[in-house]
mmCIF file of C-alpha atoms in Angstrom:
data_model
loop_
_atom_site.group_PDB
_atom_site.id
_atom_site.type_symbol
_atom_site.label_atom_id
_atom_site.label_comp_id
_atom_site.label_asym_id
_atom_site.label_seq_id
_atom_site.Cartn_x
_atom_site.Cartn_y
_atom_site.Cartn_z
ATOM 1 C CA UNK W 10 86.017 -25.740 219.122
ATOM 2 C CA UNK W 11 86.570 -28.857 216.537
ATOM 3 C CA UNK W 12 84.216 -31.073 215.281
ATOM 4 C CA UNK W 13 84.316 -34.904 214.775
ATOM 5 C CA UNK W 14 82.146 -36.378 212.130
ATOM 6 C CA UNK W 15 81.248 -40.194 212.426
ATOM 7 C CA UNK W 16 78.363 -42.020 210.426
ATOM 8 C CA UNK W 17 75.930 -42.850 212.448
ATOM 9 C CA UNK W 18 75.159 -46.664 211.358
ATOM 10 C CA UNK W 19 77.386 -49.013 209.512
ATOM 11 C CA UNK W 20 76.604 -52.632 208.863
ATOM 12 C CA UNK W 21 79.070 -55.823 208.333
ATOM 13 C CA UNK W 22 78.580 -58.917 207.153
ATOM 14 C CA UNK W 23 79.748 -61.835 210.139
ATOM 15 C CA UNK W 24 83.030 -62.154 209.179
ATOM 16 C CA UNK W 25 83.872 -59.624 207.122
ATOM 17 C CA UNK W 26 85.692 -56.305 207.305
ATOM 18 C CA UNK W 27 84.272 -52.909 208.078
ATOM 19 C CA UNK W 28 86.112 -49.379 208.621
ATOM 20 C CA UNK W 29 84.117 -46.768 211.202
ATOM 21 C CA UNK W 30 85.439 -43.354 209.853
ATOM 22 C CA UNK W 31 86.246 -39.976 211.841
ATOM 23 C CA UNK W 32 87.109 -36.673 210.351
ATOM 24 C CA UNK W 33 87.900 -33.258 211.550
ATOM 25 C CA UNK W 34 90.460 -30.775 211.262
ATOM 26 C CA UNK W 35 91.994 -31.684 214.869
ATOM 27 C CA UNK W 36 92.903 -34.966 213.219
ATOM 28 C CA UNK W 37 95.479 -33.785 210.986
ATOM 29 C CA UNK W 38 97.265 -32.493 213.754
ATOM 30 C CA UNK W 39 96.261 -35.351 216.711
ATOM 31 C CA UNK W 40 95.812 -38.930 217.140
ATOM 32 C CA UNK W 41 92.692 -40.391 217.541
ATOM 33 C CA UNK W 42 91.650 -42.806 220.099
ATOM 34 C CA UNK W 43 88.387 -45.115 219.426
ATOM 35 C CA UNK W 44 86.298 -46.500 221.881
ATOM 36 C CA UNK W 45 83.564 -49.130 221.766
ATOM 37 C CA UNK W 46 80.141 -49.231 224.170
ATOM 38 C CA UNK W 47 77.680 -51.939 224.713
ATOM 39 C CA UNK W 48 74.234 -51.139 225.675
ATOM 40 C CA UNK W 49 74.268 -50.403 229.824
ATOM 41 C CA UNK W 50 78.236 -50.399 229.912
ATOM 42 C CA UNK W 51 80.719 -47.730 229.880
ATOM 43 C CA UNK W 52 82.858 -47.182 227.067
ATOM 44 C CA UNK W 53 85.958 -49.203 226.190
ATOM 45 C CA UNK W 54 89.610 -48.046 224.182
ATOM 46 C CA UNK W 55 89.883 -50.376 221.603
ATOM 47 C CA UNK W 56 92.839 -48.558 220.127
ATOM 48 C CA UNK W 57 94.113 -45.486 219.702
ATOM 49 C CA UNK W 58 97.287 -43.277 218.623
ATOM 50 C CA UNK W 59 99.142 -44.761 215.771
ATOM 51 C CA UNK W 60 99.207 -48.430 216.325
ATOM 52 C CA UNK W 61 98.263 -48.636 220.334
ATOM 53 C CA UNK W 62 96.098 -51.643 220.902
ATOM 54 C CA UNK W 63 95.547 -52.233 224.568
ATOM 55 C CA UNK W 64 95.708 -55.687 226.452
ATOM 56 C CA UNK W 65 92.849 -57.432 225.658
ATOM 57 C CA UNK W 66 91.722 -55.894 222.890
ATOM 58 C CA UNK W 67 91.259 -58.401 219.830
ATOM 59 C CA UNK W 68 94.280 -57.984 216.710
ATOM 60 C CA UNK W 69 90.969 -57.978 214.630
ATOM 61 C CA UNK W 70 90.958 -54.241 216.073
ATOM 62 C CA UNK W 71 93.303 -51.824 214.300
ATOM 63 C CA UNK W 72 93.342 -48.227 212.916
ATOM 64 C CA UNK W 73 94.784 -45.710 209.867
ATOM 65 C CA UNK W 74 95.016 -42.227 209.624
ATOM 66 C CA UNK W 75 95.225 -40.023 206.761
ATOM 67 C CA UNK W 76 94.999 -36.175 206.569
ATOM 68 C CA UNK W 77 91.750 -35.302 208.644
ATOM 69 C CA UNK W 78 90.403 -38.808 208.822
ATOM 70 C CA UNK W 79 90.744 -41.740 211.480
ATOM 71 C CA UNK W 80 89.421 -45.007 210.881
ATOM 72 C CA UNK W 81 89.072 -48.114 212.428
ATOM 73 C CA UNK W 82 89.261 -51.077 210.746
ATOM 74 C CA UNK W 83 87.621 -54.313 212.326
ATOM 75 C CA UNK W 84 89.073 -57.190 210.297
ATOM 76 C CA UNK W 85 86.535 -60.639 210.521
ATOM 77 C CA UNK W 86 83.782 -58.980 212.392
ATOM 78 C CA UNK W 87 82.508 -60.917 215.108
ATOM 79 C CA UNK W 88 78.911 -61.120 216.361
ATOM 80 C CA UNK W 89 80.414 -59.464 219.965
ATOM 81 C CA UNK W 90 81.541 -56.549 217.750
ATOM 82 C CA UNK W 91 77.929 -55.340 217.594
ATOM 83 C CA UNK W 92 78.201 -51.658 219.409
ATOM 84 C CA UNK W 93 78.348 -48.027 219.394
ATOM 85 C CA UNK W 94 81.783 -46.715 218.077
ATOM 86 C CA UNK W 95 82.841 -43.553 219.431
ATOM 87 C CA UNK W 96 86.418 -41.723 218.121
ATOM 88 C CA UNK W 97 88.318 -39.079 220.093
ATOM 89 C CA UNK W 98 90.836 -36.350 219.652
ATOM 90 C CA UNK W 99 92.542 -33.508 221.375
ATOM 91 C CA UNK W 100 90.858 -30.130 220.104
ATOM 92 C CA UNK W 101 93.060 -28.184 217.192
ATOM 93 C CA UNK W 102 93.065 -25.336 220.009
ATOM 94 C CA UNK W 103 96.498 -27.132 221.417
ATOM 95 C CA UNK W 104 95.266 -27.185 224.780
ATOM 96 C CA UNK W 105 94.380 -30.305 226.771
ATOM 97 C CA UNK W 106 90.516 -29.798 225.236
ATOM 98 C CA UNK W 107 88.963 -33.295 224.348
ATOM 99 C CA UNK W 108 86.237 -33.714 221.519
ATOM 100 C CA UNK W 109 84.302 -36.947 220.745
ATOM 101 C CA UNK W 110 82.843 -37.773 217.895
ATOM 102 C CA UNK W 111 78.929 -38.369 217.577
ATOM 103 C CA UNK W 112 79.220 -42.003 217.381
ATOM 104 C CA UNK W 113 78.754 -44.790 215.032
ATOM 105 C CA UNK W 114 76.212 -48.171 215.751
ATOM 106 C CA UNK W 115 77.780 -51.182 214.270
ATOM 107 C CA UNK W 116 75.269 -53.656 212.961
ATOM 108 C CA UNK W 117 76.651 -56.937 212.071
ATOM 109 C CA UNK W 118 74.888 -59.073 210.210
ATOM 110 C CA UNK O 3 93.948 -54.192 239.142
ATOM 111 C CA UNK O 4 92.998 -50.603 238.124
ATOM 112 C CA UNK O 5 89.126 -49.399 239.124
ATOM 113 C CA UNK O 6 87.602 -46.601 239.345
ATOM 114 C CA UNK O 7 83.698 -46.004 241.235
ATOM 115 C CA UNK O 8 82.224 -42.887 241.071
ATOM 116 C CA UNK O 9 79.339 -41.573 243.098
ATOM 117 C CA UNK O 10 77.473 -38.896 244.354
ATOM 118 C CA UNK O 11 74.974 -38.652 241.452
ATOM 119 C CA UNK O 12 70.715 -38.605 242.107
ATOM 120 C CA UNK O 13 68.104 -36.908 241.582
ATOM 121 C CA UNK O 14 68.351 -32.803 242.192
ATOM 122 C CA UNK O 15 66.540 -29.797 241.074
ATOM 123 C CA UNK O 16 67.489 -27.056 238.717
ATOM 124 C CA UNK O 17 69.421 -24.654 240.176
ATOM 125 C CA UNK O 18 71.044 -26.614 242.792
ATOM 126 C CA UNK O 19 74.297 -27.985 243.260
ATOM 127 C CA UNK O 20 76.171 -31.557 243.409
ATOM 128 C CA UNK O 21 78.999 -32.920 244.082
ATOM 129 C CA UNK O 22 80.698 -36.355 242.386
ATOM 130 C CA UNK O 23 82.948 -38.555 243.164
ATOM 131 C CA UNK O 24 85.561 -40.973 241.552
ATOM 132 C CA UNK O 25 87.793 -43.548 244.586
ATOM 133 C CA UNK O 26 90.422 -44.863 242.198
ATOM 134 C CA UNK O 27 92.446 -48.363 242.744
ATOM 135 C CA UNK O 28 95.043 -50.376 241.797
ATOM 136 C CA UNK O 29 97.247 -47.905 240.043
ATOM 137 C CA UNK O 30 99.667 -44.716 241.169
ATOM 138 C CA UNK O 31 96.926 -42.157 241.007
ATOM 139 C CA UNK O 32 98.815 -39.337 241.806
ATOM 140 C CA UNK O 33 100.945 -39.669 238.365
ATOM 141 C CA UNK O 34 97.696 -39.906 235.947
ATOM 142 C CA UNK O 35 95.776 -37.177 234.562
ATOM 143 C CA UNK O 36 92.331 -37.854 235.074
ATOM 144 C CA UNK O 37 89.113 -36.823 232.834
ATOM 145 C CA UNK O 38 85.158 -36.281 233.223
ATOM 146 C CA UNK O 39 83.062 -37.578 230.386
ATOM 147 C CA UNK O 40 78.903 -37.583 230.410
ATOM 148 C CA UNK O 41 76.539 -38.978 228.326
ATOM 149 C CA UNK O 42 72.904 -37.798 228.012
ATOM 150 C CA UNK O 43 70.255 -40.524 228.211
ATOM 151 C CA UNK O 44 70.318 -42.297 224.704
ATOM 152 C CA UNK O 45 72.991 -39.470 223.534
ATOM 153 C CA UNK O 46 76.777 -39.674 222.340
ATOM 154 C CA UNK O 47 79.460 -38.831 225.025
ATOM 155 C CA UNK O 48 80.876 -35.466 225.890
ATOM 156 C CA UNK O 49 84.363 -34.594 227.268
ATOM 157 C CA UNK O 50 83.267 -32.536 229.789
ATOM 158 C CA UNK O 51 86.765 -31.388 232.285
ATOM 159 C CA UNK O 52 90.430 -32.665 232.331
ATOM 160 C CA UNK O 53 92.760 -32.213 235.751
ATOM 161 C CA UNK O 54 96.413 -32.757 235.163
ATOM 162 C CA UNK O 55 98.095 -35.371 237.607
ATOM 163 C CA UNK O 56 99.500 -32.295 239.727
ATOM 164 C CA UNK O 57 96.311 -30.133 239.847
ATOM 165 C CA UNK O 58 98.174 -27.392 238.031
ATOM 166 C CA UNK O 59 96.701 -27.451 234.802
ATOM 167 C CA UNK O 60 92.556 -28.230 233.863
ATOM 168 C CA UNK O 61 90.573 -27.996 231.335
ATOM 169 C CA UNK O 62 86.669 -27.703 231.031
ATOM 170 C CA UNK O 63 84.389 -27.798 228.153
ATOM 171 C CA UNK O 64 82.390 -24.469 226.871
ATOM 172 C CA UNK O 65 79.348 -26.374 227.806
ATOM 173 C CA UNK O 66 80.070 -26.087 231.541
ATOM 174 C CA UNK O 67 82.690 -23.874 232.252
ATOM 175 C CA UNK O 68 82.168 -21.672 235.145
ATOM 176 C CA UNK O 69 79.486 -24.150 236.440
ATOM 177 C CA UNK O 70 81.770 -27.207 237.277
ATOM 178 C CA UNK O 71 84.693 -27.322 239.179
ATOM 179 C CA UNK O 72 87.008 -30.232 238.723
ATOM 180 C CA UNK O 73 89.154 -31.622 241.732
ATOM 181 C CA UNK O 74 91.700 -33.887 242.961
ATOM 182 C CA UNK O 75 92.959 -35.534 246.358
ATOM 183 C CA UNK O 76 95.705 -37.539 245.451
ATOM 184 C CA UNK O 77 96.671 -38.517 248.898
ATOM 185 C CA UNK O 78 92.784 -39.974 249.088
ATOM 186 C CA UNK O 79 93.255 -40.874 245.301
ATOM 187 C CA UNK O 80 89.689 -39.608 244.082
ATOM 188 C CA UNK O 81 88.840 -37.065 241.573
ATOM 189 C CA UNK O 82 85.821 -34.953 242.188
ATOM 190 C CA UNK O 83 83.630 -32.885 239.966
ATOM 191 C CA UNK O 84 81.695 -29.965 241.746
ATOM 192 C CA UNK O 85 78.368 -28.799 239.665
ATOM 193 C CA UNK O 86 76.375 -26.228 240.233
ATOM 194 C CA UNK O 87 73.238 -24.172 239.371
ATOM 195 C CA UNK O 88 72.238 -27.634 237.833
ATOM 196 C CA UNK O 89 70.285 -27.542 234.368
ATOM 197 C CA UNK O 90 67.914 -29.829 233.101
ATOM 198 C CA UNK O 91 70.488 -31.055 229.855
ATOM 199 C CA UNK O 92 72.988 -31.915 232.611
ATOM 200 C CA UNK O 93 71.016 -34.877 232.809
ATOM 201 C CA UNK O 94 73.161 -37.227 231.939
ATOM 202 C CA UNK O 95 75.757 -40.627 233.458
ATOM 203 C CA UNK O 96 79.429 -39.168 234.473
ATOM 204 C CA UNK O 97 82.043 -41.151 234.000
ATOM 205 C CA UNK O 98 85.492 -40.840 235.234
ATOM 206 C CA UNK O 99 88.084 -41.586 232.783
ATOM 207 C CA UNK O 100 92.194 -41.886 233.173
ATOM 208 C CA UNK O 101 94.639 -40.472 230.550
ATOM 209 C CA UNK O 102 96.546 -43.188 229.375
ATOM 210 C CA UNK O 103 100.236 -42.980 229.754
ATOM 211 C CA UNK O 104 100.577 -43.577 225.916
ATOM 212 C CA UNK O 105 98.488 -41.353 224.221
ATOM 213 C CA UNK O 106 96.987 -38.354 226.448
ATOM 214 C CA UNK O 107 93.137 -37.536 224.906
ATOM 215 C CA UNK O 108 93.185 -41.935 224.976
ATOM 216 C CA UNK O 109 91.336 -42.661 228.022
ATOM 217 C CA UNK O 110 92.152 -46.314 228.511
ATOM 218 C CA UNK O 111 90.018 -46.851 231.981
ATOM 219 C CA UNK O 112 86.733 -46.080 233.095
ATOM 220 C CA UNK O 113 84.479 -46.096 235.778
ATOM 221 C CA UNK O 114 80.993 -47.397 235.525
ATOM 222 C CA UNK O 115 79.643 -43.980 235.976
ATOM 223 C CA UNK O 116 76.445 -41.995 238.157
ATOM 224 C CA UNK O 117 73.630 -41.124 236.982
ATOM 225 C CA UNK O 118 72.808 -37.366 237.798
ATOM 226 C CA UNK O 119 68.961 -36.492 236.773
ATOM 227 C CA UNK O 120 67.996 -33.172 237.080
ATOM 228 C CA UNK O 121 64.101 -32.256 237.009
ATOM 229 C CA UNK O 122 61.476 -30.623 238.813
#
C-alpha cells in the first residue's frame, strides 16, 4: 500500500504563514484532503481536493498540489491554529483504500 | 444538522469480539458512503474500512482485514463495525467518518468516537 510522509513538527510565527507538506506517490494521481485535531477532539476537514474549503473553515486555510506533494498553506496563523495536521489520500491501488499521513504538530509561536 | 455518535466501545480481552456502533442524523444517510478511522492512544489516525452508500462495495485495511466486518442499516441509518479475535494494538478511539459528496477519501464529518481498550 502507499505511504504519506508529513513532518512531524512545524512552527509559525503569530501571524505569519506556514505550509504543512504531504508526499507520496498516490498524490500524483489523487487529491488530498487535510484535516486538523485539537487535543481530546476528533479530527476536522479543513480543505481538501483542489480548492474545497468547507463552511466554516477560515479563507486563511488553503492548499497546492504539485507532482507527489500536497500542502497546506495557513496564511496569518492564528493562535487557534495550534494542532495536529493530518493529510489524506486514496491509495495508488485505485480502489476505495484510504491512507493518512503520520501527522504534523503545528506550534505557533 | 449532520451528527454522528458512535458506541459500543469498552474494555474487552484479547481474543474476544465487539461490536460498534455509529446512529447518524440530520443528513440522507442512505446516499453517503461511510468510513471507519482509529487512532491509537497518543498515535496518528488509521483508515481502517470504507462501506459504499449501497453496501455493495467495502473496503478494509491490511491491518484488519478478515478480523472486522463493516456494516450498514440504512433504514436505521447506523453504520456498524464488527471486530473480532481482539488484539492488544486495536487499542485505540473509532471514529465514524462520512465521504463527502465532493471529494470521496475527504471525510468532511465525524463522530466523536469510542474508545475500545483491549488488555488482560
Amino acid at each position: 500500500s502507499s505511504e504519506l510522509t508529513q513532518d512531524p513538527a512545524v512552527s509559525v510565527a503569530l501571524g505569519q504563514t506556514v505550509r504543512i507538506t504531504c508526499q507520496g506517490d498516490s498524490l500524483r494521481r489523487y487529491y488530498a484532503s487535510w484535516y486538523q485535531q485539537k487535543p481530546g477532539q476528533a479530527p476536522v476537514l479543513v480543505f481538501s481536493g483542489q480548492n474545497n474549503r468547507p463552511s466554516g473553515i477560515p479563507d486563511r486555510f488553503s492548499g497546492s498540489s504539485s507532482g507527489n506533494t500536497a500542502s497546506l498553506i495557513i496564511t496569518g496563523a492564528q493562535a487557534e491554529d495550534e494542532a495536529d495536521y493530518y493529510c489524506n489520500c486514496r491509495d495508488s491501488s485505485g480502489n476505495h483504500v484510504v491512507v493518512f499521513g503520520g501527522g504534523t504538530k503545528l506550534t505557533v509561536l | 444538522e449532520v451528527q454522528l455518535v458512535e458506541s459500543g466501545g469498552g474494555l474487552a480481552q484479547p481474543g474476544t469480539s465487539l461490536r460498534l456502533s455509529c446512529a447518524a442524523s440530520g443528513f440522507d444517510f442512505n446516499v453517503y458512503n461511510m468510513n471507519w478511522v482509529r487512532q491509537a492512544p497518543g498515535k496518528g489516525l488509521e483508515w481502517v474500512s470504507y462501506i459504499a452508500s449501497g453496501s455493495k462495495t467495502i473496503y478494509y485495511a491490511d491491518s484488519v482485514k478478515g478480523r472486522f466486518t463493516v456494516s450498514r442499516d440504512n433504514g436505521q441509518k447506523s453504520l456498524f463495525l464488527q471486530i473480532n479475535s481482539l488484539r492488544v494494538e486495536d487499542t485505540a478511539v473509532y471514529y465514524c467518518a462520512r465521504d463527502s459528496a465532493v471529494l470521496s477519501s475527504a471525510f468532511d464529518y465525524w463522530g466523536r468516537g469510542t474508545l475500545v481498550t483491549v488488555s488482560s
